[in-house]
Short mmCIF file of C-alpha atoms in Angstrom, two decimals:
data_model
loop_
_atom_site.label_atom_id
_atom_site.label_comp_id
_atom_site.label_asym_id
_atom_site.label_seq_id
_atom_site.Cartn_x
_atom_site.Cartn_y
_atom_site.Cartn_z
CA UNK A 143 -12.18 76.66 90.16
CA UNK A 144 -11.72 80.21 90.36
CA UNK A 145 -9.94 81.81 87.24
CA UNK A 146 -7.86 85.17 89.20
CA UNK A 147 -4.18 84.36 89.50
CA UNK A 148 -1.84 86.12 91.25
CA UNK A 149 1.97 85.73 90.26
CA UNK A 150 4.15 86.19 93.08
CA UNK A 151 8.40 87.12 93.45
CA UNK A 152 9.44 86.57 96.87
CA UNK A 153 11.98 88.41 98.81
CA UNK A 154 15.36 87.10 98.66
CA UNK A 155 17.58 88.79 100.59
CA UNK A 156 20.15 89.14 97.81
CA UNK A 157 22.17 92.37 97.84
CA UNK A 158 24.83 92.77 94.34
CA UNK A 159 28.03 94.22 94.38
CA UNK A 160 28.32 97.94 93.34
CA UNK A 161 28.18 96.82 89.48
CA UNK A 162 25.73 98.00 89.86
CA UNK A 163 22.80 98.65 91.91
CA UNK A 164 20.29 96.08 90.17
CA UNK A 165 16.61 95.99 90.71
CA UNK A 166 14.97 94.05 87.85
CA UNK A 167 11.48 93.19 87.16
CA UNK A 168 10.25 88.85 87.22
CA UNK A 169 9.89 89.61 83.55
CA UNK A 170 8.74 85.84 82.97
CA UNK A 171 5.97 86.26 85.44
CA UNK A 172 5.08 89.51 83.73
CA UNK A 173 4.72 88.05 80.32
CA UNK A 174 2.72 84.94 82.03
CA UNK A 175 0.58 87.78 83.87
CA UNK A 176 -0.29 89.46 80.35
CA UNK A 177 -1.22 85.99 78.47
CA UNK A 178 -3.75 85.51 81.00
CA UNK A 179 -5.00 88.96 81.54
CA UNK A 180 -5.15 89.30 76.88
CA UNK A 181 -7.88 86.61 77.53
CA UNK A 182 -9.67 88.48 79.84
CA UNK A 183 -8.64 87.10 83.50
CA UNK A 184 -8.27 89.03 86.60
CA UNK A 185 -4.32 88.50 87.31
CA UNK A 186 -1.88 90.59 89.88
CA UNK A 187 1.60 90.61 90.11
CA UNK A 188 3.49 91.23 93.52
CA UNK A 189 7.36 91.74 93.47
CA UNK A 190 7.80 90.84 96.62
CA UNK A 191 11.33 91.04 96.67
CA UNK A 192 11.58 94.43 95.30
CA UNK A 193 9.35 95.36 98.12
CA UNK A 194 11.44 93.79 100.57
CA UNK A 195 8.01 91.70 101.63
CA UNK A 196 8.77 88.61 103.25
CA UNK A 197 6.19 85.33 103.53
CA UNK A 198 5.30 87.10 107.39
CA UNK A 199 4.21 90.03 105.05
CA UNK A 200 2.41 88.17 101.51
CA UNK A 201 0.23 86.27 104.61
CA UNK A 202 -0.75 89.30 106.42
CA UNK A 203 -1.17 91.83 103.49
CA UNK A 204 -4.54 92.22 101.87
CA UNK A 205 -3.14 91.17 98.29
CA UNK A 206 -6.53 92.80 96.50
CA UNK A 207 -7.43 89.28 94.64
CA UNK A 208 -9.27 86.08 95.36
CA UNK A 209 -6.94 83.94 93.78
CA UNK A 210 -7.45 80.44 92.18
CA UNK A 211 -4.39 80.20 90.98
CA UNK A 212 -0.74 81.46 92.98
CA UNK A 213 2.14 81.55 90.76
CA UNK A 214 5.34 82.02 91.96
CA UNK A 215 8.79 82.11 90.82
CA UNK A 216 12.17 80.77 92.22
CA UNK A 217 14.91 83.06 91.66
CA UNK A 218 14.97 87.33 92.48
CA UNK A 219 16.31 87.83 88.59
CA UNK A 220 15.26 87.62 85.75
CA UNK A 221 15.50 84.35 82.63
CA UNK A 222 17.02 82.22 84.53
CA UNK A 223 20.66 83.53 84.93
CA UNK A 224 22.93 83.20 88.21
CA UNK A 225 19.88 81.55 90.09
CA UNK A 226 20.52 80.65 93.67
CA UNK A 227 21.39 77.56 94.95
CA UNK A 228 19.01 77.61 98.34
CA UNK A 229 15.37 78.72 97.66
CA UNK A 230 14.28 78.62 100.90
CA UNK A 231 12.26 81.76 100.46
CA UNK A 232 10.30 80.18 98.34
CA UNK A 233 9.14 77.54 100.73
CA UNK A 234 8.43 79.91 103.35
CA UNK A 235 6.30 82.04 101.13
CA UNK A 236 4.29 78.91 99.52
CA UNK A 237 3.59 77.49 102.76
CA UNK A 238 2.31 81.24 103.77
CA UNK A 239 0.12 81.31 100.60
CA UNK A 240 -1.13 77.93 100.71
CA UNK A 241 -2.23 79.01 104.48
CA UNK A 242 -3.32 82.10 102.90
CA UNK A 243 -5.58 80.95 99.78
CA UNK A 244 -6.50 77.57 101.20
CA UNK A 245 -8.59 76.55 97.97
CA UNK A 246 -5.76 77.77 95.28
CA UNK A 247 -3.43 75.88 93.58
CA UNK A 248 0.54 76.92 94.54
CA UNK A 249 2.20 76.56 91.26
CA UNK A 250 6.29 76.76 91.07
CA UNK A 251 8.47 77.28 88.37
CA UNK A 252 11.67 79.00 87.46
CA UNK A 253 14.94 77.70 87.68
CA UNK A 254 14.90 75.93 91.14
CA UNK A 255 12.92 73.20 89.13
CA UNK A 256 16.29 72.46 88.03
CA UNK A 257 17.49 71.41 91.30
CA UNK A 258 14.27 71.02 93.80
CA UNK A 259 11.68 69.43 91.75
CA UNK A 260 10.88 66.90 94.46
CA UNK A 261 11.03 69.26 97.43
CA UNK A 262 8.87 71.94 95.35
CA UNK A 263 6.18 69.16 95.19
CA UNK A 264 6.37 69.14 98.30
CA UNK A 265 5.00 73.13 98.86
CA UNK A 266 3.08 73.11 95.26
CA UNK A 267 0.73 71.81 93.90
CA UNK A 268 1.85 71.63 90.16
CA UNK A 269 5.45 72.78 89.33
CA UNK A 270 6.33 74.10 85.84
CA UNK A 271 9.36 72.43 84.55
CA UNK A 272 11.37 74.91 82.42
CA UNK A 273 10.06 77.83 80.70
CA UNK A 274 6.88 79.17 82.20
CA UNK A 275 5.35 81.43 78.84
CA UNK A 276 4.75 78.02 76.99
CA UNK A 277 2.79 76.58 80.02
CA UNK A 278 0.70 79.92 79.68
CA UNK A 279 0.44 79.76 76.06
CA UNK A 280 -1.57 76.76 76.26
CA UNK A 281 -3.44 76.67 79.17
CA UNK A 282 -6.32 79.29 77.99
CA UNK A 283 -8.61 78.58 80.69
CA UNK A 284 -6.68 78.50 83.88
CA UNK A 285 -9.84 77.33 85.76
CA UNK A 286 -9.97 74.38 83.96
CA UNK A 287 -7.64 71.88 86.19
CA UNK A 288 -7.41 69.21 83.23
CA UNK A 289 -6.21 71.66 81.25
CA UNK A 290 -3.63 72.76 83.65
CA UNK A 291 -2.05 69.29 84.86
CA UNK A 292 -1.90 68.26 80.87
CA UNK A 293 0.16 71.73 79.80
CA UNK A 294 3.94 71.66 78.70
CA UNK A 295 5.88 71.34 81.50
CA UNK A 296 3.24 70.02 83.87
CA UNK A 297 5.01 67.92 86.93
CA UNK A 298 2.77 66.87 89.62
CA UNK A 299 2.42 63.79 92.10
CA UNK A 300 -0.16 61.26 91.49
CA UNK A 301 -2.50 60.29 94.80
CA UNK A 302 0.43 57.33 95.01
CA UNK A 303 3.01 59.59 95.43
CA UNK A 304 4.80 58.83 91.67
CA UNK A 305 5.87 61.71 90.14
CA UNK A 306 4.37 62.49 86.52
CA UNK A 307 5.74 64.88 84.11
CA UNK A 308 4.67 66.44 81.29
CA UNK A 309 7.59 67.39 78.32
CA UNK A 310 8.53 70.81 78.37
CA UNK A 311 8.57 73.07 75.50
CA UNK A 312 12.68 73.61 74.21
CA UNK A 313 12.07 76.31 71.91
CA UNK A 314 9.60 79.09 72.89
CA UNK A 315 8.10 80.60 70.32
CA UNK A 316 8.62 84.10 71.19
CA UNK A 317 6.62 85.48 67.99
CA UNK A 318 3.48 84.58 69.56
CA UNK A 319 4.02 86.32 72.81
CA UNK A 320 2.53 89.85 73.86
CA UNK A 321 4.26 92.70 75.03
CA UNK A 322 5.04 92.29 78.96
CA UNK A 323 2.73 94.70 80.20
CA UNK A 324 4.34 96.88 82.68
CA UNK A 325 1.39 98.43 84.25
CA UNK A 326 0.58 95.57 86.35
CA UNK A 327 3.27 96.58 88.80
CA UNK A 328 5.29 99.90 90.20
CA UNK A 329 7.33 99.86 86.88
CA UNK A 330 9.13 102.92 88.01
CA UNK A 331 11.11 101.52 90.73
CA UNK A 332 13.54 99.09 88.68
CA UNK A 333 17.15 100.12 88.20
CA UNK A 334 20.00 98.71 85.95
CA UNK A 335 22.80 100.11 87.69
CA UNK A 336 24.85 101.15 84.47
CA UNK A 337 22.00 102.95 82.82
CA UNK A 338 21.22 106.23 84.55
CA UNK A 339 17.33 106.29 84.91
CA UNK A 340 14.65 103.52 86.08
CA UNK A 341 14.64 100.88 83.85
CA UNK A 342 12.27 98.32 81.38
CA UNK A 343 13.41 95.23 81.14
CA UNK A 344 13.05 93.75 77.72
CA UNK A 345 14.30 90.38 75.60
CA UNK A 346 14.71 90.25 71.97
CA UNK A 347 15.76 87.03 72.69
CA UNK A 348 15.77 83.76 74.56
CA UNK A 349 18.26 81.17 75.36
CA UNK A 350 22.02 81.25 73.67
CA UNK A 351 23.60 78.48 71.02
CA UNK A 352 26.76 78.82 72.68
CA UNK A 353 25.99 76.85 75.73
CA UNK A 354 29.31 77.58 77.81
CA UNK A 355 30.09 75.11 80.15
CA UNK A 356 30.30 77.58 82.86
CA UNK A 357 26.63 78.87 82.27
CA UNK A 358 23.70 77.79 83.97
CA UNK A 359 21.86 78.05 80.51
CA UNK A 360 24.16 75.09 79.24
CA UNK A 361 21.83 72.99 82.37
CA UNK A 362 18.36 74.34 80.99
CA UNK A 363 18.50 73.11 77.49
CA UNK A 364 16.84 75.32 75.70
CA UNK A 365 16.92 76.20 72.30
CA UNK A 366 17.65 79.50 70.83
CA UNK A 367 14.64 81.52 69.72
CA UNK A 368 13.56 85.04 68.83
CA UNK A 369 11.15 87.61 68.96
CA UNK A 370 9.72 89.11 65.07
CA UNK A 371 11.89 92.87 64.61
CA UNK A 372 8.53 94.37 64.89
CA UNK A 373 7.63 93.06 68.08
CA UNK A 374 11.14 94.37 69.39
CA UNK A 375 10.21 97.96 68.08
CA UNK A 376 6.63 97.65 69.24
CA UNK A 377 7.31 96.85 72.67
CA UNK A 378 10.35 99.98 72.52
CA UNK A 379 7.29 101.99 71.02
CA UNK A 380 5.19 101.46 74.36
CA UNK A 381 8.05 102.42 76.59
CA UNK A 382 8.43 105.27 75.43
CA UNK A 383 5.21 106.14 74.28
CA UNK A 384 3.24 104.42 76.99
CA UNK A 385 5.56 104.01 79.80
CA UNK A 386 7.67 107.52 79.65
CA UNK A 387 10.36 104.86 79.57
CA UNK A 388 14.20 106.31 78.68
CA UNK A 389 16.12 103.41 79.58
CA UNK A 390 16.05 99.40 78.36
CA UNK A 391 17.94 96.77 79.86
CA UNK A 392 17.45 94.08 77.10
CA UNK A 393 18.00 90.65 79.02
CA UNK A 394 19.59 88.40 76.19
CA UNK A 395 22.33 86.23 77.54
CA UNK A 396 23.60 87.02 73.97
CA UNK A 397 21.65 90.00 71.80
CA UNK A 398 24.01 89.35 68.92
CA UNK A 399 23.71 85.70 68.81
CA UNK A 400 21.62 85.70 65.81
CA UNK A 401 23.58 88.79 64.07
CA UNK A 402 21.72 88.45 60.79
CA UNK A 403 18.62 89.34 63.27
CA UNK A 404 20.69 91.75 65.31
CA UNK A 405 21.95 93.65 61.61
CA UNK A 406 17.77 94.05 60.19
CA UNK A 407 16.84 94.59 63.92
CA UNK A 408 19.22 97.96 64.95
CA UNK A 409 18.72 99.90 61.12
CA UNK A 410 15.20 99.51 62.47
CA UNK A 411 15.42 101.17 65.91
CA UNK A 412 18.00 103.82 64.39
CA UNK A 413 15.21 104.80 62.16
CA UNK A 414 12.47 104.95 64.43
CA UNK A 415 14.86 108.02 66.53
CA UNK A 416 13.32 106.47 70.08
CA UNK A 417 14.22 108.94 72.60
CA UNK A 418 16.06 106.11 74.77
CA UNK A 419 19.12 104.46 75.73
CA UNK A 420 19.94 101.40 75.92
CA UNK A 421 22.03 98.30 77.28
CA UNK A 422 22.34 94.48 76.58
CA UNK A 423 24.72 91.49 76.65
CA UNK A 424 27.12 90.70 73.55
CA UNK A 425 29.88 88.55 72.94
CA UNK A 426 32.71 90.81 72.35
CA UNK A 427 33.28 89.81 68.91
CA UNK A 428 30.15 91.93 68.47
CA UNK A 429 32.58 95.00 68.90
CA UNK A 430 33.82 95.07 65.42
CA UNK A 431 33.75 98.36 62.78
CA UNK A 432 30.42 96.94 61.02
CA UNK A 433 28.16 96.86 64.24
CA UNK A 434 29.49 99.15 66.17
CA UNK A 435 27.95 102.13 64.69
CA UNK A 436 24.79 100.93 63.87
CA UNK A 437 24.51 99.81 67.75
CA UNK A 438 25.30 103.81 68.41
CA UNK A 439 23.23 104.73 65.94
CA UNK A 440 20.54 102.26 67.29
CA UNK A 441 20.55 104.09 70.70
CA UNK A 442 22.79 101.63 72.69
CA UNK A 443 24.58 103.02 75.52
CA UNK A 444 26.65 100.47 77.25
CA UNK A 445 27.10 96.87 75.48
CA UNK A 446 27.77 93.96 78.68
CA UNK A 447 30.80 91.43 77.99
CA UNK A 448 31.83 88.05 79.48
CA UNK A 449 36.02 88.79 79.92
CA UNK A 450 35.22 86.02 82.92
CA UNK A 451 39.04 85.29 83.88
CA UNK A 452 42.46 86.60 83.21
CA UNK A 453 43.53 82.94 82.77
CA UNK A 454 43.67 82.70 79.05
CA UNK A 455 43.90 78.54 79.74
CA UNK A 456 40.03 78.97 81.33
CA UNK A 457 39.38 81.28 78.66
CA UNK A 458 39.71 78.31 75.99
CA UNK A 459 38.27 75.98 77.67
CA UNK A 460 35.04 77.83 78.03
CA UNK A 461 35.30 78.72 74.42
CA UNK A 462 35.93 82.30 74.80
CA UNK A 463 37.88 82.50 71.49
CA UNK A 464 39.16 85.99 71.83
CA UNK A 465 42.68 86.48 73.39
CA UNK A 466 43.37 89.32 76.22
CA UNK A 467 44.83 91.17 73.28
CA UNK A 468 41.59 91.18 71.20
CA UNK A 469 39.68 91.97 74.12
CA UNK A 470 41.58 95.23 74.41
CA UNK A 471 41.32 96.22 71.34
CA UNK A 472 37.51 95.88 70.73
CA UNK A 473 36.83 97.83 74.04
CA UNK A 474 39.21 100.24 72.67
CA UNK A 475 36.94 100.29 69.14
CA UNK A 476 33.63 100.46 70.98
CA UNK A 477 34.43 103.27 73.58
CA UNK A 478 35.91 105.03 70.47
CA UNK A 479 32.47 104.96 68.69
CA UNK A 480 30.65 106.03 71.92
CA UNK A 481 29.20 103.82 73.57
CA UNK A 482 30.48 102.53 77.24
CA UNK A 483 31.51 98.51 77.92
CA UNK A 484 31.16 96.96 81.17
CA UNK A 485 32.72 93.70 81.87
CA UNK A 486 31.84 90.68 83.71
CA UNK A 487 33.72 88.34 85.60
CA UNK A 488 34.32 85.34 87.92
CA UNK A 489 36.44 84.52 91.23
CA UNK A 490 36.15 81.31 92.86
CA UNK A 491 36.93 78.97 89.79
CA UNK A 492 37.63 75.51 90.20
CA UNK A 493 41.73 75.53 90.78
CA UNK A 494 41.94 78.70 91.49
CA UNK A 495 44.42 80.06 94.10
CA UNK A 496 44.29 84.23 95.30
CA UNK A 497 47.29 85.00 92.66
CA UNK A 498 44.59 84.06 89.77
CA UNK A 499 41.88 86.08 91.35
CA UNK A 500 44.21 88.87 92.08
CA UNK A 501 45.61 88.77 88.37
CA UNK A 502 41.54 88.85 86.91
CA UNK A 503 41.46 91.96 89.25
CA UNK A 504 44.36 93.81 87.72
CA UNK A 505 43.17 92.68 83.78
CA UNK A 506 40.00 94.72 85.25
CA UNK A 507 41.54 97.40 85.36
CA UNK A 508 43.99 97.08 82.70
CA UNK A 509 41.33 96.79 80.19
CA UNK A 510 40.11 100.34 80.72
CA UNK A 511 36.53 99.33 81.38
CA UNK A 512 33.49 101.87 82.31
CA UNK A 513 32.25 99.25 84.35
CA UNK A 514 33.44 95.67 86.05
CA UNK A 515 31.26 93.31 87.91
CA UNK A 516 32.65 90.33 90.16
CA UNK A 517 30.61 87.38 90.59
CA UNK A 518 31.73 84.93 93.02
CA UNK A 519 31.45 81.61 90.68
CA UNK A 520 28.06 78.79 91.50
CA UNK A 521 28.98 75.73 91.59
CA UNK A 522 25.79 74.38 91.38
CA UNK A 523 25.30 70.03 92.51
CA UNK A 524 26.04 67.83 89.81
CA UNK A 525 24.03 64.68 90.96
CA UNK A 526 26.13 62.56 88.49
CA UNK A 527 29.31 63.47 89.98
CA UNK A 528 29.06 63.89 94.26
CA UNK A 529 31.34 66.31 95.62
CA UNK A 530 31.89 68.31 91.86
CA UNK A 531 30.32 71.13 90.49
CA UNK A 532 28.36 70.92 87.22
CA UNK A 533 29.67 73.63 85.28
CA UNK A 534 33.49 72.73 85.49
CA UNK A 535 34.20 69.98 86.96
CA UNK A 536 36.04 70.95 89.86
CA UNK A 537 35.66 73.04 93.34
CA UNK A 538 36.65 76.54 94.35
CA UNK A 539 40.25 76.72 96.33
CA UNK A 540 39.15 79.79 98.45
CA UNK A 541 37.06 79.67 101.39
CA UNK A 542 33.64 81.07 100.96
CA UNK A 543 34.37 83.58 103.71
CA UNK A 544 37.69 84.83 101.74
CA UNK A 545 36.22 85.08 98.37
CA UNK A 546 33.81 87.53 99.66
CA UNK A 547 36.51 89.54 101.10
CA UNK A 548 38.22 89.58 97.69
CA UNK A 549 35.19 90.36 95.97
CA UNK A 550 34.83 93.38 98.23
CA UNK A 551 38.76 94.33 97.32
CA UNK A 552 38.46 93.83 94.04
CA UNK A 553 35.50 96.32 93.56
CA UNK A 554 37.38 98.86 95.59
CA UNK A 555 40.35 98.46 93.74
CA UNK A 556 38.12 99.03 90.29
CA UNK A 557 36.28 102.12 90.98
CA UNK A 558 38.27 103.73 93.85
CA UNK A 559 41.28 104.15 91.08
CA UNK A 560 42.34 107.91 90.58
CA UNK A 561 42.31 107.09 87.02
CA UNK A 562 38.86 105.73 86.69
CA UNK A 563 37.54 108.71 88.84
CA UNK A 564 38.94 111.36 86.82
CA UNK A 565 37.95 109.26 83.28
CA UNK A 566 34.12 110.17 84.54
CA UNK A 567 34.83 113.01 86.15
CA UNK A 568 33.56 114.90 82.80
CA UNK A 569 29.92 112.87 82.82
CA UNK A 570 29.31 113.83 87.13
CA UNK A 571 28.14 117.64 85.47
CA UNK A 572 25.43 115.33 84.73
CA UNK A 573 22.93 114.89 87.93
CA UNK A 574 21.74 111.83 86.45
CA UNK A 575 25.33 110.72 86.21
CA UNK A 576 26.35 112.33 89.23
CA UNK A 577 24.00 110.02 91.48
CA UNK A 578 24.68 106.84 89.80
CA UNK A 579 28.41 107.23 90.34
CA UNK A 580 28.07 108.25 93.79
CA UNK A 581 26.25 105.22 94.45
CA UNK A 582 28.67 103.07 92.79
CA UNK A 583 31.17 104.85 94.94
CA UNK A 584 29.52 104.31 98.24
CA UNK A 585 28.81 100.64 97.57
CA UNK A 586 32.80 99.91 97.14
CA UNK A 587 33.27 101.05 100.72
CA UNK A 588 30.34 98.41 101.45
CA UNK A 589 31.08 94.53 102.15
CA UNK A 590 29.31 92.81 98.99
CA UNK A 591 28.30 89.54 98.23
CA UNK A 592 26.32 87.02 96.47
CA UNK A 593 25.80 84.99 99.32
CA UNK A 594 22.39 83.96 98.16
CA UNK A 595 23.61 82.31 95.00
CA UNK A 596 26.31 80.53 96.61
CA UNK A 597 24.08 79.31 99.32
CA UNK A 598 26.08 80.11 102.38
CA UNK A 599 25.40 83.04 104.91
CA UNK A 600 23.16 85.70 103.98
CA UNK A 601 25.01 87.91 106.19
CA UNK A 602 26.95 89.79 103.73
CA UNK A 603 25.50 90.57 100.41
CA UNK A 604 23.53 93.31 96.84
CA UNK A 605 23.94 93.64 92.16
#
């Protein structure tokens, strides 16, 4: 069997609302990409969906590879959060690659193996079952077929149809991983939409203890792990170094979850003076007077936080253990010490009415926030409960077709304030600054939503 493998991202045609103007890399299939290519195999990487390429396109491209192995993914971002609930794109392009590469294996993984095992099996020829890096890690040869069906997280049918799976591995052990390498694809053409530059895409982390109900991580099981604090400032190293990088996303669900990691790891990037910004997810008891200026210090520019809802009821049932009050006063602390906080939240909760939504929209804006992003809640299928929704327990109280309207409001009401414009009025001397504001700007006048993740019309939708 040949040994070149080509990783593949379809095209979903998921637009996000003016948050933010996201375009980020299928960092899982890059790291996959560089195990292989570290042991000397011929391995490409096509982002279709940041191409806009759909399976009409991947089957009449020349691809530049003579694959033995196609590897693709089931979700347009990255580690498995907000995945979508119809994956139909996916099929489409399989069944175009499968056409296309007639003697290569179709391998699936991501987080639609959560959901569409079966009907992936259907398309595939060997679906990876939760992480894909460990899968990589062992396989070695990828020519070797025996070695392939017998790898962690293996799930294939037998000739009789019956369905045989391999275990997964829980906790990835990050240490032993190699830094994504970036070259294999257009690396300049990722944004973050509240860092100012193109972006890298980088995890000092993987999975989060918390487990909130509400998260699709709580549905993965995986266990927390981390990369080494030297890895973390080698891989900074070749962005800016290697890459002429300036900005990081770093794509923890949680970079402080570990904080006696997160206090060795950010004395270490303050000393190495990296000329780059960055931003990443906390919990917002992060924003406290001991971390705060080390993050600053440590080059962070804008630190992401779950507010979620204005219902304070939600709040505790999802374990969010900081009260509206607290929340104010952190952002308060952080913005004080320089760096920027951007918010996330939800609309569409189970039990919730348009007053609840409307009151989440005016905390947004009470909270002073550089940034706010609205997600329209996924309910994704709980097969143990018909008819309910596996994070919560409940279903949404809005029409689909009216929480997309109030998503559009509520951005417009965020960013279309006279306050917020003339708070960052001062940065738009900037050009930098100047163009991502304008685009935020523009995209508020736009109708947004996250149709593909909530599995009803594309029609309307961008992040």
């Amino acid at each position: 069997m040949k040994t070149e493998t080509l990783f593949i991202n379809p095209f979903y045609r998921q637009f996000d609302g003016p948050i933010t103007d996201n375009r980020l890399p299928p960092l899982e299939l890059i790291n996959c990409a560089t195990m292989l290519k570290q042991q000397g195999r011929l391995v490409r990487v096509v982002d279709a969906h940041i191409q806009q390429w759909g399976a009409a396109d991947l089957a009449r491209r020349d691809l530049d590879i003579d694959p033995g192995l196609v590897v693709m993914g089931t979700s347009p971002l990255n580690t498995w959060q907000c995945p979508p609930k119809t994956i139909e794109p996916f099929f489409t392009a399989a069944r175009a690659m499968k056409k296309k590469f007639p003697q290569a294996l179709v391998i699936g993984c991501g987080p639609g193996t959560c959901f569409f095992l079966r009907e992936m099996l259907s398309v595939c020829d060997l679906v990876i079952a939760g992480q894909p890096e460990p899968f990589f890690q062992a396989v070695g040869n990828p020519g070797d077929k025996a070695v392939l069906f017998a790898a962690p997280g293996a799930v294939f049918l037998e000739p009789s149809g019956e369905m045989t799976r391999v275990d997964p591995v829980r906790r990835a052990d990050m240490t032993a991983w190699p830094c994504p390498d970036y070259k294999l694809l257009d690396y300049r053409q990722y944004r973050f939409g509240v860092m100012r530059d193109w972006v890298v895409e980088l995890e000092t982390s993987r999975g989060c203890p918390q487990l909130c109900d509400f998260c699709f991580q709580a549905m993965t099981h995986y266990q927390y792990s981390h990369k080494t604090v030297r890895q973390v400032i080698a891989e900074m190293r070749y962005v800016a170094a290697e890459l002429g990088g300036r900005d990081i996303f770093f794509a923890d669900l949680d970079m402080g979850a570990d904080q006696n990691f997160l206090k060795e790891l950010l004395p270490a990037m303050a000393a190495e003076q990296f000329p780059l910004r960055w931003s990443a997810n906390f919990r917002s008891g992060c924003l406290n007077s001991e971390l705060l200026p080390q993050l600053r210090r440590a080059g962070c520019q804008v630190a992401l936080i779950g507010v979620e809802s204005a219902d304070e009821q939600f709040q505790q049932a999802m374990g969010k253990n900081a009260s509206l009050a607290q929340l104010r006063q952190r952002i308060a602390l952080a913005q004080k010490h320089g760096l920027e906080v951007a918010g996330y939240f939800m609309i569409g909760l189970p039990a919730e009415d348009e007053s609840r939504i409307n009151a989440t929209v005016r905390l947004a804006q009470d909270l002073n926030l550089d940034y706010a992003s609205f997600q329209i809640q996924t309910s994704y299928p709980d097969p143990a409960r018909p008819g309910q929704c596996k994070e919560t327990g409940g279903l949404p109280q809005v029409s689909a077709e009216r929480l997309a309207e109030l998503q559009s409001l509520a951005y417009q009401k965020f960013y279309l304030r006279p306050g917020y414009i003339l708070k960052k009025f001062p940065l738009l001397a900037n050009p930098r600054n100047l163009w991502s504001h304008l685009r935020v700007f523009a995209q508020t006048f736009q109708r947004k939503t996250i149709a593909v993740q909530r599995g009803i019309s594309d029609a309307a939708q961008t992040k």
